[in-house]
């Protein structure tokens, strides 16, 4: 893993209201939940059974920016965009495919598809496009010392990709009537150019 860019501290932070994850939103019939037919899968790795919470200092500014492969810390978790590629789609659109990980070095944490976003050069924010494919980053309880990883797909106009950035949003990330998800990015990984060609969603088996 590359250099660490520090984010928000987990110490002395007032408790936040409970944030519902995708399965909970689906179970409650929340209109903001992902499609109930969307199958949630998991790729979770347990590196250590030790549970010792880790705090990171506050960043100099938000959003925090990093190069691909570098980690950005927020509230005791480490987010990394390991690689990004492009795949053909339809007409003037492309698939942007990001390989992401969320690690919990100390305390247990969570990782969720809807934390991630794409920000175009003009500031327009684009949400992920769930595809229900094997290896797709979905919804996870990340154990202490473990990490979760997978691909995040973005369905984008070809014209917005260059000079854009993949990132994750400021909390709370779950979108619901009670807790609308902000579009404010907390961490950003500006895209190098040109991007390598990768498989689109159709290149992966269904989950």
Short mmCIF file of C-alpha atoms in Angstrom, two decimals, residues 41-46 78-82 98-104 110-113 116 133-143 146-152:
data_model
loop_
_atom_site.label_atom_id
_atom_site.label_comp_id
_atom_site.label_asym_id
_atom_site.label_seq_id
_atom_site.Cartn_x
_atom_site.Cartn_y
_atom_site.Cartn_z
CA UNK A 41 -21.99 -10.23 -2.09
CA UNK A 42 -18.90 -9.84 0.02
CA UNK A 43 -15.14 -10.03 -0.29
CA UNK A 44 -13.92 -9.60 3.27
CA UNK A 45 -10.47 -10.50 4.54
CA UNK A 46 -9.61 -10.89 8.24
CA UNK A 78 -8.50 3.50 5.31
CA UNK A 79 -9.95 3.99 1.84
CA UNK A 80 -7.90 3.21 -1.26
CA UNK A 81 -8.60 3.42 -5.00
CA UNK A 82 -6.08 0.89 -6.25
CA UNK A 98 -12.59 1.47 -9.99
CA UNK A 99 -10.87 -1.20 -7.88
CA UNK A 100 -11.42 -0.10 -4.27
CA UNK A 101 -10.62 -1.29 -0.74
CA UNK A 102 -11.81 -0.23 2.70
CA UNK A 103 -9.66 -1.37 5.64
CA UNK A 104 -10.30 -1.25 9.39
CA UNK A 110 -18.25 -0.80 7.51
CA UNK A 111 -17.77 -0.40 3.79
CA UNK A 112 -20.48 0.44 1.30
CA UNK A 113 -20.91 0.99 -2.42
CA UNK A 116 -18.12 6.17 -3.48
CA UNK A 133 -21.61 -8.78 -10.69
CA UNK A 134 -19.16 -11.06 -8.93
CA UNK A 135 -16.35 -9.11 -7.35
CA UNK A 136 -18.41 -5.91 -7.19
CA UNK A 137 -18.00 -3.82 -4.04
CA UNK A 138 -21.36 -3.88 -2.26
CA UNK A 139 -22.04 -3.78 1.51
CA UNK A 140 -19.70 -5.05 4.22
CA UNK A 141 -19.11 -5.33 7.94
CA UNK A 142 -15.32 -5.06 8.00
CA UNK A 143 -13.77 -6.92 10.97
CA UNK A 146 -9.48 -6.76 8.04
CA UNK A 147 -10.44 -5.18 4.76
CA UNK A 148 -13.07 -5.41 2.02
CA UNK A 149 -12.42 -4.91 -1.67
CA UNK A 150 -14.03 -5.03 -5.08
CA UNK A 151 -14.99 -3.08 -8.18
CA UNK A 152 -17.22 -0.01 -8.38
#
